[in-house]
JSON list of C-alpha atoms in Angstrom, two decimals:
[
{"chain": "T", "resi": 147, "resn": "UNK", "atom": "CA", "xyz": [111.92, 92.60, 87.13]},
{"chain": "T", "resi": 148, "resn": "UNK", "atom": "CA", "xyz": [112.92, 88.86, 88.02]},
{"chain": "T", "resi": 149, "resn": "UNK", "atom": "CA", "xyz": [114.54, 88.44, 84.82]},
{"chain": "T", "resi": 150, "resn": "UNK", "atom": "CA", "xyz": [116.26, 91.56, 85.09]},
{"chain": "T", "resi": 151, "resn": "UNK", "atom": "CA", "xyz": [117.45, 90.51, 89.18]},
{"chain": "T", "resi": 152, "resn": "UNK", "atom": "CA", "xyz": [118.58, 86.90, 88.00]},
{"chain": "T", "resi": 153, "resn": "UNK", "atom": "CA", "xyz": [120.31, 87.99, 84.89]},
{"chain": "T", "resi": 154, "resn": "UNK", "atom": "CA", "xyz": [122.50, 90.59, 87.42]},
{"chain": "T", "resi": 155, "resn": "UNK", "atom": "CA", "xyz": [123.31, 87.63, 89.78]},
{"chain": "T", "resi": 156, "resn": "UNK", "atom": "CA", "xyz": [124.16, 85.61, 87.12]},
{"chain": "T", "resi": 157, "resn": "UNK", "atom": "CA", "xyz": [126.50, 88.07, 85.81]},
{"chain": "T", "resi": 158, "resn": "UNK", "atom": "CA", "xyz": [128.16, 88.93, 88.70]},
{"chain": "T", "resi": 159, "resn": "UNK", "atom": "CA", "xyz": [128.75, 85.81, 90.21]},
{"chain": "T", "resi": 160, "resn": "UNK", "atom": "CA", "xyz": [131.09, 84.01, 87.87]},
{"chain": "T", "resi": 161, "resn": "UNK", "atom": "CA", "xyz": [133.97, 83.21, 90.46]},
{"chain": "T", "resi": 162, "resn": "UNK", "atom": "CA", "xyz": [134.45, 79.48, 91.29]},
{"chain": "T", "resi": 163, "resn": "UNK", "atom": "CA", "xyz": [132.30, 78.13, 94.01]},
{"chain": "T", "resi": 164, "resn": "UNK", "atom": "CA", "xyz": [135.35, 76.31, 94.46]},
{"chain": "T", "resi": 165, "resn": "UNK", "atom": "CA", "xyz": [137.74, 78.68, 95.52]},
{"chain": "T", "resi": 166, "resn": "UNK", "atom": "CA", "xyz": [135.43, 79.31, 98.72]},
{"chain": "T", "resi": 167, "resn": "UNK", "atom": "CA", "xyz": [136.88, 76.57, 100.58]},
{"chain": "T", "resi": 168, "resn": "UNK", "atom": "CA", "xyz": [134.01, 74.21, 100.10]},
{"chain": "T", "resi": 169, "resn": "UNK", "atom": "CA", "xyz": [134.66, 70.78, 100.26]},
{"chain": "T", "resi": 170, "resn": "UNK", "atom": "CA", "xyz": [132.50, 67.26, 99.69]},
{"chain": "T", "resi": 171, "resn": "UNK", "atom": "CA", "xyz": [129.85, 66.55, 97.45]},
{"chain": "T", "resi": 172, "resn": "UNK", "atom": "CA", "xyz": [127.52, 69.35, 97.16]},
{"chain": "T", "resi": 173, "resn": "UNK", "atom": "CA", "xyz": [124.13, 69.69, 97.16]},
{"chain": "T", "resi": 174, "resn": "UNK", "atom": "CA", "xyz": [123.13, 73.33, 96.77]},
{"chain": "T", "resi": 175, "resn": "UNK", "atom": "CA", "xyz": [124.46, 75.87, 94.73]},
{"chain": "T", "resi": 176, "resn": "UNK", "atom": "CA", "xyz": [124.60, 79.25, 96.31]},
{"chain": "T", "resi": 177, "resn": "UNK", "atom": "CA", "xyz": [124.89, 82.88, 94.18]},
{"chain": "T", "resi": 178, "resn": "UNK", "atom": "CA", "xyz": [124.22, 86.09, 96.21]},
{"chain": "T", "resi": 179, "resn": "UNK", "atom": "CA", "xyz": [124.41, 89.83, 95.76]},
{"chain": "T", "resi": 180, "resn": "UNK", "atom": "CA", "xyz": [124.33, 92.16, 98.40]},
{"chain": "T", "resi": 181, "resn": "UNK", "atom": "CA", "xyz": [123.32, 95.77, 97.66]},
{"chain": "T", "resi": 182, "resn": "UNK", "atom": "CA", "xyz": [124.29, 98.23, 100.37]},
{"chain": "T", "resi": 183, "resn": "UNK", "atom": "CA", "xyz": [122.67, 101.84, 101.34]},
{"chain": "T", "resi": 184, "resn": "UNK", "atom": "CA", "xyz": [125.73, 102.93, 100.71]},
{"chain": "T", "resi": 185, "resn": "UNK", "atom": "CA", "xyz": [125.68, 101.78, 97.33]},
{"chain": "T", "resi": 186, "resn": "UNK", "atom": "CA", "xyz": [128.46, 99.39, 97.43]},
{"chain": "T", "resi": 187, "resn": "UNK", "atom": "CA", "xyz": [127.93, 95.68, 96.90]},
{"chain": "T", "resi": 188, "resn": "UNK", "atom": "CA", "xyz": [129.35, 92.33, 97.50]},
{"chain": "T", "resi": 189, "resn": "UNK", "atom": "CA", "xyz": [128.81, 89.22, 95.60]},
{"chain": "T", "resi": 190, "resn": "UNK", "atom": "CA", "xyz": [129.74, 85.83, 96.27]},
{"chain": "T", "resi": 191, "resn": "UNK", "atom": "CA", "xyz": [128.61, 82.46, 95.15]},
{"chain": "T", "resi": 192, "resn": "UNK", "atom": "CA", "xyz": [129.38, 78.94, 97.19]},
{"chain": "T", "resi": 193, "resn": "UNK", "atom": "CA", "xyz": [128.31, 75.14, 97.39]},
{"chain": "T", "resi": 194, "resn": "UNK", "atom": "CA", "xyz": [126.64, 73.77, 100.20]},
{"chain": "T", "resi": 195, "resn": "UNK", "atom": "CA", "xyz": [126.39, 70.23, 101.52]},
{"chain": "T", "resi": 196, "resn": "UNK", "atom": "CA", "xyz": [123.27, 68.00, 102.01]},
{"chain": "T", "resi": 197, "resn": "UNK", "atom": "CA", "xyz": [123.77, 68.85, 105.92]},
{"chain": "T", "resi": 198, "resn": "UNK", "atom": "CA", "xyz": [120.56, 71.48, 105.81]},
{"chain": "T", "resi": 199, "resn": "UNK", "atom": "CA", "xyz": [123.13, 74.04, 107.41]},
{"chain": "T", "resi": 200, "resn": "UNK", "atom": "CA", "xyz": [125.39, 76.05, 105.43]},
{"chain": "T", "resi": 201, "resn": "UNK", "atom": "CA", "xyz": [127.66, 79.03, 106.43]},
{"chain": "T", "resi": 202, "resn": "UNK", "atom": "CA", "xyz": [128.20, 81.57, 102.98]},
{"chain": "T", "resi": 203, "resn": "UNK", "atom": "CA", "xyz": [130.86, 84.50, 103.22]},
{"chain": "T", "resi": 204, "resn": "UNK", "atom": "CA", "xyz": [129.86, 87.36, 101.24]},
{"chain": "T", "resi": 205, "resn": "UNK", "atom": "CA", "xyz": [132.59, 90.21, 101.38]},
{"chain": "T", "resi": 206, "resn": "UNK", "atom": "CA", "xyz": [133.56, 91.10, 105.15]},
{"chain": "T", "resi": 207, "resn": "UNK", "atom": "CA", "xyz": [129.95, 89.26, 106.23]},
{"chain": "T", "resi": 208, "resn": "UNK", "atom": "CA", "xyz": [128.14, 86.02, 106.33]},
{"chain": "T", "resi": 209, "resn": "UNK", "atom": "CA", "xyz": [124.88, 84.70, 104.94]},
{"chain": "T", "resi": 210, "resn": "UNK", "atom": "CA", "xyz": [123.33, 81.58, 107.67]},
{"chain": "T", "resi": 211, "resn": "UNK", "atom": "CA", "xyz": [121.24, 79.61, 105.29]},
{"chain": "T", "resi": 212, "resn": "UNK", "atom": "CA", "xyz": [119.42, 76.76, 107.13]},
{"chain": "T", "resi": 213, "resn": "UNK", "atom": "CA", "xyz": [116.84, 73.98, 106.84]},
{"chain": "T", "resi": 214, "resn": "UNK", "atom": "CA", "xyz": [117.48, 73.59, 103.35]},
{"chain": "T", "resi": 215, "resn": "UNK", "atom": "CA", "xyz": [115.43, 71.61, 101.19]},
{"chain": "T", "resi": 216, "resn": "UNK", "atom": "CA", "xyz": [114.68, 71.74, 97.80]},
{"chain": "T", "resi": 217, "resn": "UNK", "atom": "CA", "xyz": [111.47, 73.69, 98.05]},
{"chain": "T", "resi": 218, "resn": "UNK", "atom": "CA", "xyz": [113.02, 76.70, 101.33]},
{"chain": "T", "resi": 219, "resn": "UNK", "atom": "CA", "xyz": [115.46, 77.93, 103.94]},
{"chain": "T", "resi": 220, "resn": "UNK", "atom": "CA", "xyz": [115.63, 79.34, 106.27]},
{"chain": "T", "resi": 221, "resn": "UNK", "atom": "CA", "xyz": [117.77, 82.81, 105.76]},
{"chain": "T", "resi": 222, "resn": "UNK", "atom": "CA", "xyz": [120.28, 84.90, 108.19]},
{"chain": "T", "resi": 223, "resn": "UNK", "atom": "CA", "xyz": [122.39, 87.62, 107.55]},
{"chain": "T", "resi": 224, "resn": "UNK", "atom": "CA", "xyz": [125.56, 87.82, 109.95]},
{"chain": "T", "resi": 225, "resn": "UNK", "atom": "CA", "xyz": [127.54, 91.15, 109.96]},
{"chain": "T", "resi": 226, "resn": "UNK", "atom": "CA", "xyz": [131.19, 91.52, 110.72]},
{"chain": "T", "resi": 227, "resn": "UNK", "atom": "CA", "xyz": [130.52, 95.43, 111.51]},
{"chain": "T", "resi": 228, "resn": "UNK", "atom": "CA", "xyz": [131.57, 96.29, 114.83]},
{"chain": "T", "resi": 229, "resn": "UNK", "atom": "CA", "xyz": [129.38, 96.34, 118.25]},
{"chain": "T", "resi": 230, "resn": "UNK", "atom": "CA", "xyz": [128.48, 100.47, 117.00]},
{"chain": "T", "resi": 231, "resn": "UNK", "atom": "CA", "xyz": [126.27, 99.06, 114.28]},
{"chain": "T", "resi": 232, "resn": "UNK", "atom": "CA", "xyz": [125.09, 95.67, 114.75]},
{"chain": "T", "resi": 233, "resn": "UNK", "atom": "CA", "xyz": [123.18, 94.31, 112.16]},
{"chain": "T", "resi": 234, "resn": "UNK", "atom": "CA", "xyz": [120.72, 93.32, 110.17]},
{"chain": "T", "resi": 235, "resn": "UNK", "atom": "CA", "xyz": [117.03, 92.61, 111.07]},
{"chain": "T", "resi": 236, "resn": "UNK", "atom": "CA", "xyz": [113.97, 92.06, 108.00]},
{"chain": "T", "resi": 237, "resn": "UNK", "atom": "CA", "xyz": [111.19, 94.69, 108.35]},
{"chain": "T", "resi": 238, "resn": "UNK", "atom": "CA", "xyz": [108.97, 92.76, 110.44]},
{"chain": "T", "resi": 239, "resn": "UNK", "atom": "CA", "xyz": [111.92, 92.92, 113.36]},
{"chain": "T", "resi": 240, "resn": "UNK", "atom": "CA", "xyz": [113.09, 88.83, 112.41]},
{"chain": "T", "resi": 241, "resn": "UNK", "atom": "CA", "xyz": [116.68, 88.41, 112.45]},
{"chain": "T", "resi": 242, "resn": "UNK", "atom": "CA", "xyz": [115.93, 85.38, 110.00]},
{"chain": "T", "resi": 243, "resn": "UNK", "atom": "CA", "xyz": [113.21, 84.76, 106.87]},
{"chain": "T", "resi": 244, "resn": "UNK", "atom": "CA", "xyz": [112.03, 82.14, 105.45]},
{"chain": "T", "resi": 245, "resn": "UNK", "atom": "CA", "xyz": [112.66, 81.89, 101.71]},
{"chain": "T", "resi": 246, "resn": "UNK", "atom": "CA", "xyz": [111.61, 80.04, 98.78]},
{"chain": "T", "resi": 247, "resn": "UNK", "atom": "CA", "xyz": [114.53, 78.09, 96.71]},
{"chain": "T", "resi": 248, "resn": "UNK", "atom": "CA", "xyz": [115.58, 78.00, 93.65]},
{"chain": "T", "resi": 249, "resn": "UNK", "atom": "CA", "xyz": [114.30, 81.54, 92.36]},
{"chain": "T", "resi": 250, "resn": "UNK", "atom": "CA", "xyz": [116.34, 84.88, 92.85]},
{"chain": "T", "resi": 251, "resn": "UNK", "atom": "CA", "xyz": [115.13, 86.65, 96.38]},
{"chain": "T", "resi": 252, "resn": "UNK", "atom": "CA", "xyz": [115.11, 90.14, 96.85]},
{"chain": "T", "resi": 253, "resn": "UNK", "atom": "CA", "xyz": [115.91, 90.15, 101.18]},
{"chain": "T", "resi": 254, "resn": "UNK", "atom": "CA", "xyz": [115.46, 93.88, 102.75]},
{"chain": "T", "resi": 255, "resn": "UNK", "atom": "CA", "xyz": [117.95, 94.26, 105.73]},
{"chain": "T", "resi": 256, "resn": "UNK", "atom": "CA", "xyz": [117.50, 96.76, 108.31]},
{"chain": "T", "resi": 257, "resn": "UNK", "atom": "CA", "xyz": [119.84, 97.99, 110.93]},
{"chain": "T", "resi": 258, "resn": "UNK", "atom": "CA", "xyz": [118.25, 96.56, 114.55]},
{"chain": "T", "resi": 259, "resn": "UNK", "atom": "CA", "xyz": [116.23, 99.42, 115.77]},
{"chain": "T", "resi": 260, "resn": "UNK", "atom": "CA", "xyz": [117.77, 99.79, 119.35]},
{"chain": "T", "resi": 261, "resn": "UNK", "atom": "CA", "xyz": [120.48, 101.39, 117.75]},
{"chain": "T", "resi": 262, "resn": "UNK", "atom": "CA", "xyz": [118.53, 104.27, 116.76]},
{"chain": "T", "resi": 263, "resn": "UNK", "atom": "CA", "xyz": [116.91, 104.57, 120.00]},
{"chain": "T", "resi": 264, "resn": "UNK", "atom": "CA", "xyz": [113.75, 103.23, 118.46]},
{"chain": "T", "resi": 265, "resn": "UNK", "atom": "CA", "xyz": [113.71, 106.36, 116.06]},
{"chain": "T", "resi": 266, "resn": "UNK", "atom": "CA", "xyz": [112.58, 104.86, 112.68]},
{"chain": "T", "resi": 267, "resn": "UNK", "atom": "CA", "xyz": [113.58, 102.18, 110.46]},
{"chain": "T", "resi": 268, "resn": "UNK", "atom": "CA", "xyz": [117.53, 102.65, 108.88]},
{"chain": "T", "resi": 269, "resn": "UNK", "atom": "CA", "xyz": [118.26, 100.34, 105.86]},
{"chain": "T", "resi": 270, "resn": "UNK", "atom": "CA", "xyz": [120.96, 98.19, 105.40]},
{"chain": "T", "resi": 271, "resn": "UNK", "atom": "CA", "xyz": [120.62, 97.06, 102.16]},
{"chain": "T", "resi": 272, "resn": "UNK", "atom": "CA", "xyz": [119.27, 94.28, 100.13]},
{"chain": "T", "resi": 273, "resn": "UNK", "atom": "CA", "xyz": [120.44, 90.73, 99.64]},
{"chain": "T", "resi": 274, "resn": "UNK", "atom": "CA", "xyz": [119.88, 88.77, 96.12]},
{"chain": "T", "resi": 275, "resn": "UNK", "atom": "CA", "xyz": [120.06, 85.43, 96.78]},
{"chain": "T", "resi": 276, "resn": "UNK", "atom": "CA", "xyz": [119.46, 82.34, 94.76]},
{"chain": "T", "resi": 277, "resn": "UNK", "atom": "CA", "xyz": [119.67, 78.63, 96.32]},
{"chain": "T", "resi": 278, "resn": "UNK", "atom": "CA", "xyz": [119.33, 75.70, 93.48]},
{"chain": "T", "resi": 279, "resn": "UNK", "atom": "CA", "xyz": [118.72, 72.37, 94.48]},
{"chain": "T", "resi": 280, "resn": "UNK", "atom": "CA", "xyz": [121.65, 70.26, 92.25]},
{"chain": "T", "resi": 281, "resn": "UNK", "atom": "CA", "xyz": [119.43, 67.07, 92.34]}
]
């Protein structure tokens, strides 16, 4: 099933890293698919710096990854849906998860129960992500 995850990501994330804007020398290389309920998806790959902070857009949204080292980060997802729908929590509630680096991530997002009036659990989607260490 990893194979099968990393060999998608790979695919789909061909588009220069460098035509995201990113600038000085970087550190981490950043490729990311993001699945929706809906069935739709965004993909999106991106450098980031040796600053341990890094800001990724992925379609309309934004992936937070920080504390970065070569081993884990820390992981946020950061919606640009409106006030109606904020987003995205992980099961356990977290608005952030720790992940390991440098192997494909499968990241469950959930819609922040409040919405729902505590009624249940509503996915989001899920978030592929891959962060490689360059040195």
């Amino acid at each position: 099933m990893r194979r099968i995850l990393a060999v998608l990501l790979i695919a789909a994330t061909t588009a220069s890293a460098a035509a995201a804007g990113q600038s000085g020398k970087p550190r981490y290389f950043v490729k990311a698919w993001l699945q929706k309920a809906d069935k739709t998806f965004e993909h999106t790959t991106s450098w980031c710096g040796p600053d341990q902070h890094c800001l990724v857009p992925i379609g309309e949204d934004m992936i937070e990854l920080r504390e970065l080292s070569g081993s884990s980060y820390y992981l946020r997802f950061i919606s640009a849906s409106s006030e109606d729908t904020p987003c995205c929590v992980f099961r356990n509630g977290s608005r952030e998860a720790r992940l390991e680096s440098e192997y494909p991530r499968v990241a469950t997002l959930y819609y922040r129960p409040e919405i729902w009036g505590g009624r249940g659990v509503t996915k989001f989607g899920r978030l592929i992500i891959v962060v490689e260490d360059l040195y």
